[in-house]
CSV table of C-alpha atoms in Angstrom, one decimal:
chain,number,residue,atom,x,y,z
A,1,MET,CA,63.0,99.2,122.3
A,2,TYR,CA,64.6,95.7,122.0
A,3,PRO,CA,68.2,95.9,123.2
A,4,TYR,CA,68.5,92.1,123.5
A,5,LYS,CA,70.6,89.6,121.8
A,6,ILE,CA,68.7,87.6,119.1
A,7,PHE,CA,71.2,85.1,117.8
A,8,LEU,CA,75.0,84.7,117.7
A,9,GLY,CA,75.3,87.4,120.3
A,10,LEU,CA,73.9,90.0,117.9
A,11,THR,CA,71.2,92.6,118.8
A,12,LEU,CA,68.9,94.4,116.4
A,13,TYR,CA,71.4,97.3,116.5
A,14,ASP,CA,74.2,95.0,115.1
A,15,ILE,CA,71.9,93.4,112.5
A,16,LEU,CA,70.6,96.7,111.2
A,17,ILE,CA,74.2,98.1,110.8
A,18,CYS,CA,75.2,94.9,108.9
A,19,VAL,CA,72.2,95.1,106.6
A,20,GLY,CA,73.0,98.8,106.0
A,21,ILE,CA,76.6,98.1,105.0
A,22,ILE,CA,75.5,95.3,102.6
A,23,LEU,CA,72.9,97.6,101.0
A,24,CYS,CA,75.6,100.2,100.6
A,25,PHE,CA,77.8,97.9,98.5
A,26,CYS,CA,74.9,96.6,96.4
A,27,LEU,CA,73.6,100.1,95.6
A,28,PHE,CA,77.1,101.4,94.9
A,29,GLY,CA,77.6,98.7,92.3
A,30,PHE,CA,74.2,99.6,90.8
A,31,LEU,CA,75.0,103.3,90.6
A,32,SER,CA,78.5,102.7,89.3
A,33,ASP,CA,77.2,100.6,86.4
A,34,LYS,CA,74.6,103.3,85.7
A,35,ARG,CA,77.3,105.9,85.6
A,36,LYS,CA,79.5,103.6,83.4
A,37,MET,CA,82.4,103.3,85.8
A,38,ARG,CA,84.9,100.7,84.7
A,39,VAL,CA,84.8,97.4,86.5
A,40,LYS,CA,88.4,97.6,87.6
A,41,HIS,CA,87.7,101.0,89.3
A,42,GLN,CA,84.6,99.7,90.9
A,43,LYS,CA,86.5,96.8,92.5
A,44,PHE,CA,89.3,99.1,93.6
A,45,SER,CA,86.8,101.5,95.1
A,46,LEU,CA,85.0,98.7,96.9
A,47,VAL,CA,88.3,97.5,98.5
A,48,CYS,CA,88.9,101.1,99.6
A,49,GLY,CA,85.4,101.1,101.1
A,50,CYS,CA,85.9,97.8,103.0
A,51,LEU,CA,89.1,99.1,104.5
A,52,ALA,CA,87.3,102.4,105.3
A,53,ILE,CA,84.4,100.6,107.1
A,54,ALA,CA,86.8,98.6,109.2
A,55,ALA,CA,88.8,101.7,110.1
A,56,GLY,CA,85.6,103.6,110.7
A,57,LEU,CA,84.2,101.0,113.1
A,58,ALA,CA,87.5,101.0,115.0
A,59,SER,CA,87.8,104.8,115.2
A,60,GLY,CA,84.1,105.1,116.1
A,61,VAL,CA,84.7,102.9,119.2
A,62,ILE,CA,87.9,104.8,120.0
A,63,PHE,CA,86.2,108.2,119.8
A,64,GLN,CA,83.3,106.8,122.0
A,65,ALA,CA,85.8,105.6,124.6
A,66,LEU,CA,87.3,109.1,124.7
A,67,TYR,CA,83.8,110.6,125.1
A,68,ASN,CA,83.2,108.2,128.0
A,69,ILE,CA,86.2,109.2,130.0
A,70,PRO,CA,84.2,111.8,132.1
A,71,ALA,CA,81.6,109.2,133.0
A,72,ARG,CA,83.8,106.1,133.4
A,73,GLY,CA,86.9,107.8,134.8
A,74,GLU,CA,89.3,106.3,132.3
A,75,PHE,CA,89.8,105.2,128.7
A,76,ILE,CA,88.1,101.8,128.4
A,77,ILE,CA,87.1,99.7,125.4
A,78,ASP,CA,84.8,96.9,126.3
A,79,GLY,CA,81.3,95.6,125.6
A,80,GLN,CA,79.7,98.7,127.1
A,81,THR,CA,81.8,101.3,125.2
A,82,GLY,CA,79.5,101.8,122.2
A,83,ILE,CA,80.3,103.6,119.0
A,84,THR,CA,79.8,107.1,117.6
A,85,PHE,CA,79.0,108.0,114.0
A,86,TYR,CA,81.2,111.1,113.8
A,87,GLY,CA,84.2,109.2,115.1
A,88,GLY,CA,83.6,106.5,112.5
A,89,LEU,CA,83.1,109.0,109.7
A,90,VAL,CA,86.3,110.8,110.4
A,91,GLY,CA,88.4,107.6,110.6
A,92,GLY,CA,86.7,106.0,107.7
A,93,VAL,CA,87.0,108.9,105.4
A,94,ALA,CA,90.7,109.4,106.3
A,95,VAL,CA,91.5,105.8,105.5
A,96,PHE,CA,89.5,105.8,102.3
A,97,LEU,CA,91.2,108.9,100.9
A,98,LEU,CA,94.7,107.6,102.0
A,99,VAL,CA,94.2,104.2,100.2
A,100,TYR,CA,92.3,105.7,97.2
A,101,PHE,CA,95.0,108.3,96.3
A,102,VAL,CA,98.2,106.8,97.7
A,103,VAL,CA,97.7,103.2,96.8
A,104,GLY,CA,95.7,104.2,93.7
A,105,LYS,CA,98.7,106.0,92.3
A,106,VAL,CA,100.6,102.7,92.4
A,107,PHE,CA,97.6,100.6,91.3
A,108,TYR,CA,97.0,102.7,88.2
A,109,LYS,CA,100.6,103.3,87.4
A,110,ASN,CA,100.7,101.0,84.3
A,111,TYR,CA,97.0,101.6,83.4
A,112,GLU,CA,96.2,103.0,80.0
A,113,ASN,CA,95.2,106.2,81.8
A,114,PRO,CA,97.3,106.4,85.1
A,115,HIS,CA,95.1,109.3,86.3
A,116,TYR,CA,91.8,107.5,85.8
A,117,HIS,CA,91.1,107.2,89.5
A,118,ASN,CA,91.8,110.9,90.1
A,119,GLU,CA,89.7,112.0,87.1
A,120,ASN,CA,86.8,109.9,88.3
A,121,PHE,CA,87.0,110.5,92.0
A,122,PHE,CA,84.0,112.8,92.2
A,123,SER,CA,81.8,110.6,90.0
A,124,MET,CA,82.7,107.7,92.3
A,125,ALA,CA,82.1,109.8,95.4
A,126,SER,CA,78.7,110.8,94.2
A,127,SER,CA,77.7,107.1,93.9
A,128,ALA,CA,79.4,106.1,97.2
A,129,ILE,CA,78.1,109.0,99.4
A,130,ALA,CA,74.5,108.5,98.1
A,131,THR,CA,74.4,105.1,99.9
A,132,VAL,CA,75.7,106.3,103.2
A,133,PRO,CA,72.5,107.9,104.5
A,134,LEU,CA,70.6,104.7,104.0
A,135,ALA,CA,73.0,102.7,106.1
A,136,HIS,CA,73.1,105.5,108.7
A,137,SER,CA,69.3,105.6,108.7
A,138,LEU,CA,69.2,101.9,109.6
A,139,GLY,CA,71.8,102.5,112.2
A,140,ARG,CA,69.7,105.2,113.8
A,141,ILE,CA,66.8,102.8,113.9
A,142,GLY,CA,69.2,100.4,115.6
A,143,CYS,CA,69.9,103.2,118.1
A,144,LEU,CA,66.2,103.4,118.8
A,145,THR,CA,66.0,99.7,119.5
A,146,ALA,CA,69.0,99.9,121.8
A,147,GLY,CA,67.7,103.0,123.6
A,148,CYS,CA,70.9,105.1,123.0
A,149,CYS,CA,71.4,108.5,121.4
A,150,HIS,CA,68.0,109.6,122.5
A,151,GLY,CA,66.8,113.2,123.1
A,152,ALA,CA,65.8,115.1,126.2
A,153,LEU,CA,62.9,114.3,128.5
A,154,THR,CA,59.5,115.4,127.1
A,155,ASP,CA,55.8,115.3,127.8
A,156,GLU,CA,54.9,116.0,124.1
A,157,TRP,CA,52.9,113.5,122.0
A,158,TYR,CA,55.9,112.5,119.9
A,159,GLY,CA,57.9,111.3,122.9
A,160,ILE,CA,58.6,107.6,123.3
A,161,MET,CA,59.0,105.6,126.5
A,162,MET,CA,62.5,104.2,126.7
A,163,TYR,CA,65.3,103.7,129.2
A,164,GLY,CA,67.7,106.6,129.3
A,165,GLY,CA,69.8,108.8,131.6
A,166,GLU,CA,66.7,109.5,133.8
A,167,GLY,CA,65.5,106.0,133.9
A,168,TYR,CA,62.4,104.6,132.1
A,169,ALA,CA,60.7,107.8,130.9
A,170,LYS,CA,59.4,109.6,127.8
A,171,TYR,CA,62.2,111.0,125.7
A,172,VAL,CA,62.4,112.9,122.4
A,173,PRO,CA,63.0,110.1,119.8
A,174,THR,CA,65.9,111.9,118.0
A,175,GLN,CA,67.0,108.6,116.6
A,176,LEU,CA,63.7,108.2,114.8
A,177,PHE,CA,63.7,111.8,113.6
A,178,GLU,CA,67.2,111.4,112.2
A,179,ALA,CA,66.4,108.1,110.6
A,180,ILE,CA,63.5,109.7,108.7
A,181,PHE,CA,65.7,112.7,107.6
A,182,LEU,CA,68.5,110.4,106.5
A,183,LEU,CA,66.1,108.3,104.5
A,184,LEU,CA,64.8,111.4,102.6
A,185,LEU,CA,68.4,112.5,102.1
A,186,PHE,CA,69.2,109.1,100.7
A,187,VAL,CA,66.4,109.3,98.2
A,188,PHE,CA,67.5,112.7,96.9
A,189,LEU,CA,71.2,111.7,96.6
A,190,PHE,CA,70.4,108.3,95.0
A,191,PHE,CA,68.3,109.8,92.2
A,192,ASN,CA,70.8,112.6,91.7
A,193,ALA,CA,73.5,110.0,91.2
A,194,TYR,CA,71.2,107.9,89.1
A,195,ARG,CA,70.6,110.8,86.7
A,196,GLY,CA,74.4,111.5,86.5
A,197,GLY,CA,74.2,114.6,88.6
A,198,ARG,CA,77.1,116.3,90.4
A,199,TYR,CA,77.8,117.6,93.9
A,200,ASN,CA,76.4,114.7,96.0
A,201,LEU,CA,79.4,114.9,98.3
A,202,PRO,CA,79.1,118.6,99.2
A,203,ILE,CA,75.3,118.3,99.3
A,204,TYR,CA,75.6,115.5,101.9
A,205,MET,CA,78.2,117.4,103.9
A,206,SER,CA,76.1,120.5,104.1
A,207,ALA,CA,72.7,118.8,104.6
A,208,TYR,CA,73.8,116.5,107.3
A,209,GLY,CA,75.9,119.2,109.0
A,210,VAL,CA,72.9,121.5,109.2
A,211,TRP,CA,70.6,118.7,110.4
A,212,ARG,CA,73.1,117.5,113.1
A,213,PHE,CA,73.7,121.1,114.3
A,214,ILE,CA,69.9,121.6,114.8
A,215,ILE,CA,69.0,118.2,116.3
A,216,GLU,CA,71.8,118.5,118.9
A,217,PHE,CA,69.7,121.1,120.7
A,218,VAL,CA,67.2,118.4,121.7
A,219,ARG,CA,69.6,115.5,122.2
A,220,ASP,CA,70.5,114.5,125.8
A,221,ASP,CA,73.7,112.8,124.9
A,222,TYR,CA,76.7,114.4,126.6
A,223,ARG,CA,79.9,113.8,124.6
A,224,GLY,CA,82.4,116.1,126.3
A,225,SER,CA,83.2,119.8,125.7
A,226,VAL,CA,85.1,121.9,123.1
A,227,GLY,CA,85.7,124.8,125.5
A,228,ILE,CA,82.6,126.7,124.1
A,229,ASP,CA,79.6,126.2,126.3
A,230,ALA,CA,77.1,127.2,123.6
A,231,ILE,CA,78.0,124.2,121.3
A,232,THR,CA,78.6,120.5,121.6
A,233,PRO,CA,81.5,118.6,120.0
A,234,SER,CA,79.0,117.3,117.4
A,235,GLN,CA,77.9,120.8,116.6
A,236,LEU,CA,81.5,121.9,116.1
A,237,ILE,CA,82.1,119.0,113.6
A,238,ALA,CA,78.8,119.9,111.9
A,239,ILE,CA,80.1,123.5,111.4
A,240,LEU,CA,83.3,122.2,110.0
A,241,MET,CA,81.3,119.9,107.6
A,242,ILE,CA,79.2,122.9,106.4
A,243,VAL,CA,82.2,125.1,105.8
A,244,GLY,CA,84.1,122.2,104.2
A,245,SER,CA,81.2,121.5,101.9
A,246,VAL,CA,81.7,124.9,100.3
A,247,GLY,CA,85.3,124.1,99.5
A,248,VAL,CA,84.5,120.7,98.2
A,249,PHE,CA,81.8,122.1,95.9
A,250,PHE,CA,84.2,124.5,94.2
A,251,LEU,CA,86.9,121.9,94.1
A,252,GLU,CA,84.5,119.4,92.4
A,253,LYS,CA,83.3,122.1,90.0
A,254,ALA,CA,86.8,123.3,89.0
A,255,TYR,CA,88.3,119.8,88.6
A,256,THR,CA,85.3,118.2,86.8
A,257,ASP,CA,85.0,121.1,84.4
A,258,LYS,CA,88.7,120.8,83.7
A,259,VAL,CA,88.5,117.1,83.0
A,260,GLU,CA,85.4,117.4,80.8
A,261,LYS,CA,87.0,120.2,78.8
A,262,ARG,CA,90.1,118.2,78.2
A,263,ASN,CA,88.1,115.1,77.2
A,264,ALA,CA,86.1,117.2,74.8
A,265,GLU,CA,89.2,118.6,73.2
A,266,LEU,CA,90.7,115.1,72.9
A,267,SER,CA,87.5,113.8,71.2
A,268,LEU,CA,87.5,116.8,68.8
A,269,ALA,CA,91.2,116.2,68.0
A,270,ASN,CA,90.6,112.5,67.4
A,271,PHE,CA,87.6,113.3,65.2
A,272,GLU,CA,89.7,115.8,63.1
A,273,ASP,CA,92.5,113.3,62.8
A,274,GLY,CA,90.1,110.6,61.6
A,275,ASP,CA,88.6,113.1,59.1
A,276,ASN,CA,92.0,114.0,57.8
A,277,ASP,CA,92.9,110.4,57.4
A,278,LYS,CA,89.8,109.8,55.2
A,279,ASN,CA,90.6,112.8,53.1
A,280,ASN,CA,94.1,111.6,52.5
């Protein structure tokens, strides 16, 4: 653990998050080029991503402040508030989709294909979501250095001494376990996107949802109640992610198949027109 400021008031937690975000943008550009995404669309998607990150950081802090009400007695945002991943994910995704589809409709209005952003959404999403686990993994290592988001007290060999709710003691290093899981998920999604594979978005939603639901059983990180004693707020969101991933899978399959079928028909029609021109 090293929860101390290093320079410019930044801790290892802050630095690792910044490095993760930078890597996200770099890898997204690499995968987008590999998948032959047009430069204009890459730039538009990156702008959407920047706005989503800003909104995600803000919503992550707001959600954390709400979670802290039972402990702090009121809604407070200050240097001790912290940030929660799920809160940031919800806010970031909402802003990304809003800008991508609403602003994109205006941005691509006079484009040669005004529906280009819609038709290439899932391809773009496969590249974008592949980078998220890497940044999240670095963020979890940051959590380990800060001593937050740890697991319950333990005497097992895998426990790590850190400051937590019970003082300086040995806790389950759920931050480290999640960092490893996210790194493995990143490798799988990255190579799937690199090969031009589909369904990265639903795969991420289901895989992380299952992982988060399970790891919550050993976390010692109270974030409020959902009225059901058996599950935590994070487990409820995990269930919603898993269920939602099924819908996203079928939506991507139906829409992508439709676009590919139409493009194939257009290519065939253009080929036949060209062949007729030669004959004439």
